[in-house]
CSV table of C-alpha atoms in Angstrom, one decimal:
chain,number,residue,atom,x,y,z
A,17,ALA,CA,39.6,18.3,64.8
A,18,ALA,CA,41.1,14.7,63.5
A,19,SER,CA,39.7,16.2,60.1
A,20,HIS,CA,40.5,19.8,61.5
A,21,GLY,CA,36.9,21.4,60.1
A,22,THR,CA,34.6,18.8,58.6
A,23,VAL,CA,32.2,16.3,60.7
A,24,ALA,CA,29.6,15.2,58.1
A,25,LEU,CA,32.1,13.6,56.0
A,26,PRO,CA,34.2,11.0,58.7
A,27,PHE,CA,30.5,10.1,59.3
A,28,LEU,CA,29.9,9.3,55.1
A,29,PHE,CA,33.0,7.3,55.3
A,30,ALA,CA,32.4,5.5,58.2
A,31,PHE,CA,29.1,5.1,57.4
A,32,VAL,CA,30.0,3.5,53.8
A,33,GLY,CA,32.4,0.6,55.1
A,34,MET,CA,29.3,0.0,57.6
A,35,ILE,CA,27.2,-1.1,54.5
A,36,PHE,CA,30.1,-3.2,53.1
A,37,THR,CA,30.1,-4.5,56.9
A,38,ILE,CA,26.3,-5.8,56.9
A,39,MET,CA,26.1,-7.2,53.6
A,40,SER,CA,28.7,-9.6,55.2
A,41,TYR,CA,26.4,-10.2,58.2
A,42,THR,CA,23.5,-10.3,56.1
A,43,VAL,CA,25.3,-13.0,54.6
A,44,LEU,CA,26.2,-15.0,57.7
A,45,ILE,CA,23.5,-14.6,60.0
A,46,ARG,CA,21.1,-16.0,56.9
A,47,GLU,CA,23.6,-18.7,56.9
A,48,PHE,CA,24.1,-18.8,60.5
A,49,PRO,CA,20.6,-17.8,62.6
A,50,LEU,CA,22.7,-18.3,66.1
A,51,ALA,CA,23.5,-16.4,69.2
A,52,GLY,CA,27.0,-15.6,69.1
A,53,SER,CA,27.6,-13.5,65.8
A,54,ILE,CA,30.9,-13.2,64.4
A,55,TYR,CA,32.1,-16.0,66.9
A,56,HIS,CA,29.5,-18.1,65.0
A,57,TYR,CA,30.0,-17.1,61.7
A,58,VAL,CA,34.0,-17.1,62.1
A,59,LYS,CA,34.1,-20.7,64.2
A,60,PHE,CA,32.3,-22.0,61.4
A,61,ILE,CA,33.4,-21.0,58.4
A,62,VAL,CA,37.8,-20.8,59.4
A,63,GLY,CA,38.0,-22.7,62.2
A,64,PRO,CA,37.7,-23.0,66.1
A,65,PHE,CA,40.5,-20.8,67.2
A,66,TRP,CA,39.4,-18.1,65.1
A,67,GLY,CA,35.7,-17.9,65.9
A,68,PHE,CA,36.9,-18.0,69.6
A,69,LEU,CA,39.7,-14.8,68.9
A,70,ALA,CA,36.1,-12.9,66.8
A,71,GLY,CA,34.0,-13.7,70.4
A,72,TRP,CA,37.1,-12.8,72.2
A,73,LEU,CA,37.5,-9.1,70.4
A,74,LEU,CA,33.4,-8.4,70.6
A,75,ILE,CA,33.6,-9.1,74.2
A,76,LEU,CA,36.0,-6.3,74.5
A,77,ASP,CA,33.6,-4.5,71.9
A,78,TYR,CA,30.1,-5.3,74.0
A,79,ILE,CA,30.9,-5.5,77.6
A,80,LEU,CA,33.2,-1.6,77.3
A,81,ILE,CA,29.6,-0.5,75.0
A,82,PRO,CA,27.4,-0.7,78.0
A,83,THR,CA,29.8,0.4,80.2
A,84,ILE,CA,30.8,3.9,78.2
A,85,ALA,CA,27.2,4.1,78.6
A,86,SER,CA,26.8,4.4,82.2
A,87,VAL,CA,29.3,6.6,82.7
A,88,SER,CA,28.4,8.9,79.8
A,89,ALA,CA,25.2,9.2,81.5
A,90,SER,CA,26.4,9.0,85.0
A,91,VAL,CA,29.1,12.3,83.8
A,92,TYR,CA,25.8,14.4,82.3
A,93,ALA,CA,23.6,13.1,84.9
A,94,HIS,CA,25.8,14.1,87.9
A,95,GLN,CA,25.7,18.1,86.4
A,96,LEU,CA,22.1,17.6,86.2
A,97,LEU,CA,22.0,16.2,90.3
A,98,PRO,CA,25.5,16.9,91.7
A,99,VAL,CA,24.2,15.7,94.9
A,100,ILE,CA,24.8,12.0,94.1
A,101,SER,CA,28.6,11.4,93.3
A,102,TYR,CA,29.9,10.1,89.9
A,103,ASN,CA,30.3,6.6,91.5
A,104,GLU,CA,26.6,6.2,93.0
A,105,TRP,CA,25.2,7.0,89.2
A,106,VAL,CA,27.7,4.9,87.5
A,107,ILE,CA,26.1,2.4,89.7
A,108,THR,CA,22.4,2.9,89.4
A,109,PHE,CA,22.8,3.1,86.1
A,110,ILE,CA,24.1,-0.1,85.7
A,111,LEU,CA,22.1,-2.3,88.1
A,112,SER,CA,19.0,-0.7,87.2
A,113,MET,CA,20.0,-2.6,83.1
A,114,GLY,CA,20.9,-5.5,84.6
A,115,LEU,CA,17.0,-5.3,86.8
A,116,ILE,CA,15.7,-4.8,83.3
A,117,ASN,CA,17.4,-7.1,81.5
A,118,VAL,CA,17.2,-10.1,83.5
A,119,LEU,CA,13.4,-9.8,83.5
A,120,GLY,CA,13.6,-10.7,80.0
A,121,ILE,CA,13.5,-9.3,75.8
A,122,LYS,CA,10.3,-8.7,76.1
A,123,THR,CA,10.6,-6.5,78.9
A,124,THR,CA,13.7,-5.3,77.3
A,125,ASN,CA,12.0,-4.3,74.2
A,126,LEU,CA,9.1,-2.7,76.0
A,127,PHE,CA,11.8,-0.6,77.5
A,128,ASN,CA,13.5,0.6,74.6
A,129,THR,CA,10.8,1.1,72.3
A,130,ILE,CA,9.1,4.1,74.6
A,131,VAL,CA,12.6,5.6,75.0
A,132,LEU,CA,13.6,5.4,72.0
A,133,VAL,CA,10.8,7.8,70.3
A,134,LEU,CA,11.5,10.0,73.2
A,135,GLN,CA,15.5,10.2,72.2
A,136,LEU,CA,13.9,10.9,68.1
A,137,VAL,CA,11.2,13.7,69.3
A,138,ILE,CA,14.2,15.6,71.5
A,139,VAL,CA,16.7,14.9,68.5
A,140,VAL,CA,14.5,16.2,65.8
A,141,ALA,CA,13.2,19.4,68.0
A,142,GLY,CA,17.6,20.0,68.1
A,143,PHE,CA,17.0,20.2,64.2
A,144,VAL,CA,14.2,22.4,63.7
A,145,ILE,CA,15.6,25.3,66.9
A,146,TRP,CA,19.3,24.8,65.6
A,147,GLY,CA,18.1,25.4,61.7
A,148,MET,CA,15.7,28.0,63.2
A,149,TYR,CA,18.2,30.1,65.1
A,150,LEU,CA,20.8,29.8,61.9
A,151,THR,CA,18.3,31.6,59.2
A,152,HIS,CA,16.6,34.2,61.9
A,153,SER,CA,20.8,35.1,63.3
A,154,THR,CA,22.1,35.0,59.0
A,155,LYS,CA,18.6,36.4,58.1
A,156,SER,CA,18.5,33.5,55.1
A,157,ILE,CA,17.2,30.6,55.0
A,158,PHE,CA,19.8,29.8,52.5
A,159,SER,CA,22.5,30.3,55.2
A,160,LEU,CA,20.8,26.2,55.9
A,161,LEU,CA,23.1,25.1,52.3
A,162,SER,CA,27.4,25.7,53.0
A,163,ALA,CA,29.7,23.7,51.5
A,164,VAL,CA,31.1,24.7,54.9
A,165,PRO,CA,30.5,21.3,56.5
A,166,PHE,CA,33.2,20.1,54.3
A,167,LYS,CA,35.7,21.3,54.5
A,168,PHE,CA,39.0,19.3,55.7
A,169,GLU,CA,42.8,19.7,55.3
A,170,SER,CA,44.1,16.0,55.0
A,171,MET,CA,43.1,12.6,53.6
A,172,PRO,CA,45.5,10.7,56.8
A,173,GLY,CA,43.6,13.6,58.9
A,174,LEU,CA,39.9,12.2,57.2
A,175,ILE,CA,40.2,9.1,58.2
A,176,GLN,CA,41.5,9.3,61.3
A,177,ALA,CA,38.4,11.2,62.0
A,178,SER,CA,36.3,8.5,60.1
A,179,SER,CA,37.8,6.0,62.7
A,180,ILE,CA,36.6,8.1,65.8
A,181,ALA,CA,32.7,8.3,63.3
A,182,VAL,CA,33.1,4.4,63.6
A,183,PHE,CA,31.6,4.9,67.0
A,184,GLY,CA,28.6,6.4,65.8
A,185,PHE,CA,27.7,3.6,64.4
A,186,LEU,CA,28.1,0.7,66.5
A,187,GLY,CA,25.9,-1.3,68.1
A,188,PHE,CA,24.0,-2.1,65.1
A,189,ASP,CA,25.7,-5.8,64.9
A,190,ALA,CA,24.9,-6.2,68.0
A,191,VAL,CA,21.1,-7.3,66.6
A,192,THR,CA,22.4,-10.6,65.5
A,193,THR,CA,23.1,-12.2,69.2
A,194,LEU,CA,19.4,-12.0,69.9
A,195,ALA,CA,18.8,-14.0,66.4
A,196,GLU,CA,17.8,-17.1,68.2
A,197,GLU,CA,14.9,-15.4,70.1
A,198,ALA,CA,14.2,-14.0,66.6
A,199,LYS,CA,10.5,-14.8,64.8
A,200,ASN,CA,12.7,-14.9,61.5
A,201,PRO,CA,15.6,-13.2,62.1
A,202,GLN,CA,17.1,-14.3,58.8
A,203,ARG,CA,14.9,-11.9,57.2
A,204,ASP,CA,14.5,-9.5,59.6
A,205,ILE,CA,18.1,-9.2,62.1
A,206,PRO,CA,19.7,-7.7,57.8
A,207,ARG,CA,16.8,-5.3,57.7
A,208,ALA,CA,16.7,-4.1,61.6
A,209,MET,CA,20.9,-3.7,61.4
A,210,MET,CA,20.2,-1.8,57.8
A,211,ILE,CA,17.6,-0.1,59.2
A,212,CYS,CA,19.5,0.8,62.3
A,213,SER,CA,22.1,2.0,60.6
A,214,CYS,CA,20.8,4.7,58.1
A,215,VAL,CA,18.4,6.1,60.6
A,216,GLY,CA,21.6,6.9,62.8
A,217,PHE,CA,24.0,8.2,60.0
A,218,ILE,CA,20.6,10.1,59.2
A,219,ILE,CA,20.7,12.0,62.5
A,220,MET,CA,24.5,11.8,62.8
A,221,PHE,CA,25.6,13.4,59.5
A,222,VAL,CA,22.9,16.0,60.1
A,223,THR,CA,23.6,16.8,63.4
A,224,GLY,CA,27.6,17.4,62.0
A,225,TYR,CA,26.4,19.3,59.4
A,226,LEU,CA,24.5,22.0,61.4
A,227,GLY,CA,26.8,21.3,64.5
A,228,VAL,CA,29.6,23.0,62.4
A,229,LEU,CA,27.8,25.5,61.0
A,230,LEU,CA,26.6,26.5,64.3
A,231,MET,CA,29.8,26.6,65.9
A,232,PRO,CA,31.0,29.9,66.7
A,233,ASP,CA,35.0,29.2,65.7
A,234,TRP,CA,35.7,25.7,66.0
A,235,LYS,CA,39.4,26.1,66.2
A,236,ALA,CA,39.7,29.1,69.3
A,237,LEU,CA,37.2,26.2,70.7
A,238,LEU,CA,39.4,23.2,70.8
A,239,THR,CA,41.4,25.3,73.9
A,240,ASP,CA,38.1,25.2,75.5
A,241,GLN,CA,37.7,21.9,77.3
A,242,SER,CA,33.9,22.1,78.3
A,243,TRP,CA,32.9,22.5,74.7
A,244,LEU,CA,35.3,19.6,74.2
A,245,ASP,CA,33.6,17.7,76.4
A,246,ALA,CA,29.9,18.9,75.9
A,247,THR,CA,30.1,20.0,72.5
A,248,LEU,CA,26.2,19.8,71.7
A,249,PHE,CA,24.8,20.7,74.9
A,250,LYS,CA,26.7,23.9,74.4
A,251,LEU,CA,25.3,24.4,70.8
A,252,SER,CA,21.7,23.3,72.3
A,253,GLU,CA,22.1,26.1,75.3
A,254,LEU,CA,23.5,29.0,72.3
A,255,THR,CA,20.4,28.3,70.3
A,256,GLY,CA,17.4,27.2,72.4
A,257,GLY,CA,18.5,28.2,75.4
A,258,ARG,CA,19.1,26.8,79.1
A,259,THR,CA,15.6,24.9,78.7
A,260,PHE,CA,16.4,22.7,75.8
A,261,SER,CA,20.1,22.6,76.8
A,262,LEU,CA,18.5,21.0,80.4
A,263,ILE,CA,15.8,19.2,77.5
A,264,TYR,CA,18.6,17.7,75.5
A,265,THR,CA,21.1,17.0,78.0
A,266,VAL,CA,17.6,14.6,79.4
A,267,GLY,CA,17.8,13.2,75.6
A,268,PHE,CA,21.7,12.0,75.8
A,269,VAL,CA,21.4,10.6,78.8
A,270,LEU,CA,18.1,8.6,77.7
A,271,SER,CA,20.1,7.5,74.3
A,272,SER,CA,23.5,6.1,76.9
A,273,VAL,CA,20.6,3.9,79.0
A,274,THR,CA,19.0,2.9,75.8
A,275,SER,CA,22.5,1.8,74.6
A,276,ASN,CA,23.5,0.2,78.3
A,277,LEU,CA,20.2,-2.2,78.2
A,278,VAL,CA,21.3,-3.5,74.9
A,279,GLY,CA,24.6,-3.5,74.8
A,280,THR,CA,24.3,-5.8,78.1
A,281,ALA,CA,21.3,-8.1,76.9
A,282,SER,CA,23.9,-8.9,73.2
A,283,VAL,CA,27.2,-9.0,75.7
A,284,SER,CA,24.9,-11.7,77.5
A,285,ARG,CA,24.0,-13.4,74.7
A,286,LEU,CA,27.7,-13.6,73.5
A,287,PHE,CA,28.7,-15.2,76.7
A,288,TYR,CA,25.5,-17.8,76.3
A,289,SER,CA,26.7,-18.9,73.5
A,290,MET,CA,30.4,-19.3,74.1
A,291,ALA,CA,29.9,-20.8,77.2
A,292,ARG,CA,27.2,-23.4,75.8
A,293,ASP,CA,30.3,-24.5,73.7
A,294,GLY,CA,32.5,-24.9,76.5
A,295,VAL,CA,34.8,-22.0,75.3
A,296,PHE,CA,34.2,-20.6,79.2
A,297,PRO,CA,32.6,-22.3,82.6
A,298,ARG,CA,29.3,-23.8,81.2
A,299,ARG,CA,27.5,-21.7,84.5
A,300,LEU,CA,27.2,-18.7,82.3
A,301,SER,CA,25.0,-20.8,80.0
A,302,LYS,CA,22.5,-20.9,82.3
A,303,ILE,CA,18.6,-19.8,81.9
A,304,SER,CA,16.3,-18.2,83.5
A,305,SER,CA,13.0,-20.4,83.6
A,306,ARG,CA,10.8,-17.7,84.1
A,307,SER,CA,12.1,-15.2,82.0
A,308,ASN,CA,13.9,-17.1,78.9
A,309,SER,CA,17.5,-14.7,80.4
A,310,PRO,CA,20.8,-16.1,80.8
A,311,TYR,CA,20.8,-14.6,84.0
A,312,VAL,CA,24.5,-15.9,85.1
A,313,SER,CA,25.8,-14.2,82.1
A,314,ILE,CA,24.2,-10.9,82.6
A,315,LEU,CA,24.6,-10.7,86.6
A,316,PHE,CA,29.1,-11.9,85.6
A,317,THR,CA,28.2,-8.6,82.4
A,318,LEU,CA,27.4,-6.3,85.7
A,319,VAL,CA,30.5,-7.0,87.9
A,320,VAL,CA,32.2,-6.8,85.0
A,321,GLN,CA,31.0,-3.3,83.7
A,322,LEU,CA,30.7,-1.8,87.4
A,323,GLY,CA,34.6,-2.0,87.3
A,324,ILE,CA,35.5,-1.1,84.5
A,325,GLY,CA,33.0,1.9,84.7
A,326,ILE,CA,34.1,3.5,87.8
A,327,PHE,CA,38.3,3.2,87.2
A,328,LEU,CA,38.6,4.0,82.9
A,329,SER,CA,38.0,7.4,81.2
A,330,GLN,CA,35.7,7.3,78.6
A,331,ASP,CA,38.0,8.5,76.0
A,332,PHE,CA,39.9,5.2,76.5
A,333,LEU,CA,36.8,3.1,76.6
A,334,ALA,CA,36.3,4.2,73.1
A,335,GLU,CA,39.4,3.6,71.9
A,336,LEU,CA,39.3,0.0,72.9
A,337,ILE,CA,35.9,-0.4,71.8
A,338,ASN,CA,37.2,0.7,68.4
A,339,PHE,CA,39.8,-1.6,68.4
A,340,GLY,CA,37.7,-5.0,69.1
A,341,ALA,CA,34.7,-3.8,66.9
A,342,ILE,CA,36.6,-3.0,63.7
A,343,SER,CA,39.0,-5.9,64.1
A,344,GLY,CA,36.0,-8.2,64.1
A,345,PHE,CA,34.0,-6.4,61.2
A,346,ILE,CA,37.7,-7.8,59.9
A,347,LEU,CA,37.4,-11.0,60.4
A,348,LEU,CA,33.9,-11.3,59.9
A,349,ASN,CA,34.4,-9.4,56.1
A,350,ILE,CA,37.3,-11.9,55.3
A,351,SER,CA,35.7,-15.1,56.5
A,352,VAL,CA,33.0,-14.2,54.0
A,353,VAL,CA,34.9,-14.3,50.8
A,354,ILE,CA,36.9,-17.3,52.7
A,355,LEU,CA,33.5,-18.9,52.6
A,356,GLY,CA,33.4,-18.1,48.7
A,357,TYR,CA,36.3,-19.6,48.1
A,358,LYS,CA,34.4,-22.8,49.9
A,359,LEU,CA,31.5,-23.2,47.8
A,360,ARG,CA,33.3,-22.5,44.4
A,361,THR,CA,35.4,-25.2,45.1
A,362,ASN,CA,32.7,-27.8,46.7
A,363,LYS,CA,34.3,-27.1,49.9
A,364,ALA,CA,31.0,-26.0,51.6
A,365,GLN,CA,27.8,-26.5,51.1
A,366,LEU,CA,25.1,-23.9,52.4
A,367,ASN,CA,21.4,-24.3,52.9
A,368,PHE,CA,20.1,-20.1,52.0
A,369,PHE,CA,22.5,-19.7,49.2
A,370,LYS,CA,23.4,-21.2,46.2
A,371,MET,CA,26.3,-21.5,44.5
A,372,GLU,CA,24.8,-21.3,40.8
A,373,LYS,CA,27.2,-20.7,37.8
A,374,THR,CA,24.0,-18.7,36.7
A,375,ASN,CA,24.2,-16.2,39.4
A,376,LEU,CA,28.2,-16.1,38.9
A,377,ILE,CA,27.8,-12.2,39.2
A,378,GLY,CA,25.8,-12.6,42.3
A,379,SER,CA,28.0,-15.0,44.1
A,380,SER,CA,31.1,-12.9,43.2
A,381,LEU,CA,29.5,-9.7,44.3
A,382,ARG,CA,28.5,-11.2,47.6
A,383,PHE,CA,31.1,-13.3,48.3
A,384,LEU,CA,34.2,-11.6,46.9
A,385,LEU,CA,33.7,-7.7,46.1
A,386,PHE,CA,31.6,-6.4,49.0
A,387,PRO,CA,33.2,-8.0,51.7
A,388,LEU,CA,36.6,-7.0,50.2
A,389,CYS,CA,35.4,-3.5,49.9
A,390,GLY,CA,34.2,-3.9,53.8
A,391,PHE,CA,37.4,-5.6,54.4
A,392,ALA,CA,39.7,-2.4,52.5
A,393,VAL,CA,37.9,0.3,54.4
A,394,MET,CA,38.0,-1.1,57.7
A,395,THR,CA,41.6,-2.0,57.7
A,396,ALA,CA,42.1,1.8,56.5
A,397,ILE,CA,40.5,2.6,59.8
A,398,PHE,CA,42.0,0.4,61.7
A,399,LEU,CA,46.1,1.0,60.8
A,400,SER,CA,45.0,4.9,62.4
A,401,MET,CA,44.4,3.7,65.0
A,402,LYS,CA,46.6,5.2,68.1
A,403,HIS,CA,49.5,3.0,68.8
A,404,VAL,CA,48.2,2.7,72.8
A,405,THR,CA,45.7,1.4,71.8
A,406,MET,CA,46.7,-1.1,69.2
A,407,MET,CA,49.5,-2.4,71.9
A,408,VAL,CA,46.4,-2.7,74.4
A,409,GLY,CA,44.3,-4.4,71.9
A,410,ALA,CA,47.7,-7.3,71.0
A,411,VAL,CA,48.1,-7.7,74.7
A,412,TRP,CA,44.3,-8.7,75.1
A,413,ILE,CA,44.2,-10.9,72.2
A,414,LEU,CA,47.6,-12.5,73.7
A,415,ALA,CA,45.8,-12.6,76.8
A,416,GLY,CA,43.0,-14.6,74.8
A,417,SER,CA,44.8,-17.1,72.9
A,418,VAL,CA,47.0,-18.5,75.6
A,419,TYR,CA,43.0,-19.5,77.4
A,420,PHE,CA,42.7,-20.3,74.3
A,421,PHE,CA,45.1,-23.3,74.5
A,422,ILE,CA,44.8,-23.8,78.1
A,423,ARG,CA,40.9,-24.2,77.8
A,424,LYS,CA,41.6,-25.9,75.5
A,425,SER,CA,44.6,-28.3,76.7
A,426,ARG,CA,42.2,-29.1,80.1
A,427,MET,CA,39.3,-30.2,78.0
A,428,VAL,CA,41.3,-32.8,75.8
A,429,SER,CA,42.6,-34.2,79.1
A,430,LEU,CA,39.1,-33.9,80.7
A,431,ILE,CA,37.7,-36.4,77.8
A,432,SER,CA,40.9,-38.5,77.6
């Protein structure tokens, strides 16, 4: 609706912005392989306040991703089993995912792997069934090749749609919060982020491409709330009948479960990292001797998720997630440029990257061109957000700033 006709192109535009941002992540994770992600990077490069602000924005992102995953799963689970109320489903999903996280990262990883395989099987089956339906209804395999899914009416509309599509990529950066639990974070985490984003892009691009081809009349469907709420499931029912629609629903619920699991693991590590630095109460940095997981942070995360999940809508949660994530990405790309400047002026020294005059082109791309491209794309998407999202986000930033200076003054008085 926002792009007036295309789904595939907004995901392509969002993906381009993600690639440049991942390049900035790669630079910083190789130099600072620590839990805390953007919080640590910005703190070391720009300063404590900006680091805190980056972490504060990430909290808005990371605490809401597992929440919206549980909310989304609960909506569809309630449709499948209406005997169990929506709120009961929310509580069940959030508490069960929290329990798996408390058991440790190995248990989380095993569960994720099993569920991921099931998701991919269902998604690929969907592509096959959708494609077969299209070729059968048109009696031509060439109907799969069309320019229709790439038509749009205006560039501002396409950019606004891209700001929505960014939401589909969020989560790749969560890998960086597990840097201290990875065997070789400087090699494996950048690789994992790139694979995650590329596979996600392919799935979302093909889904958007085929989905638009299959829609009877998308403009007329904008007035049909049932299509707006569950477009992919309507398409699955249209092409594969009630049985496949049910299978696709199960796949959606499984994907939401995985998203909650990873999101909870990530935000709890962010709380742990910031509490370890004294920014948050230190009790949040307590580690379980048995599972080596930050169990206090996990439990705190569950309480917040329960409060938010029951009272806020999916749409509002998604908009706030985008605000936190994109704001954080903007700070990340700026930090890489500042780090490059410090290196060039001998105000900083790195262990992993060496700023040599013989590698001027490589360093200029890594520390200037790529992060500036990422900054430009993320800023364009950020400016296309709704005014109410901007206002709520501004209140969040103000509250965080006040908290930081109050906390800082208390710490100073304790030391003195």
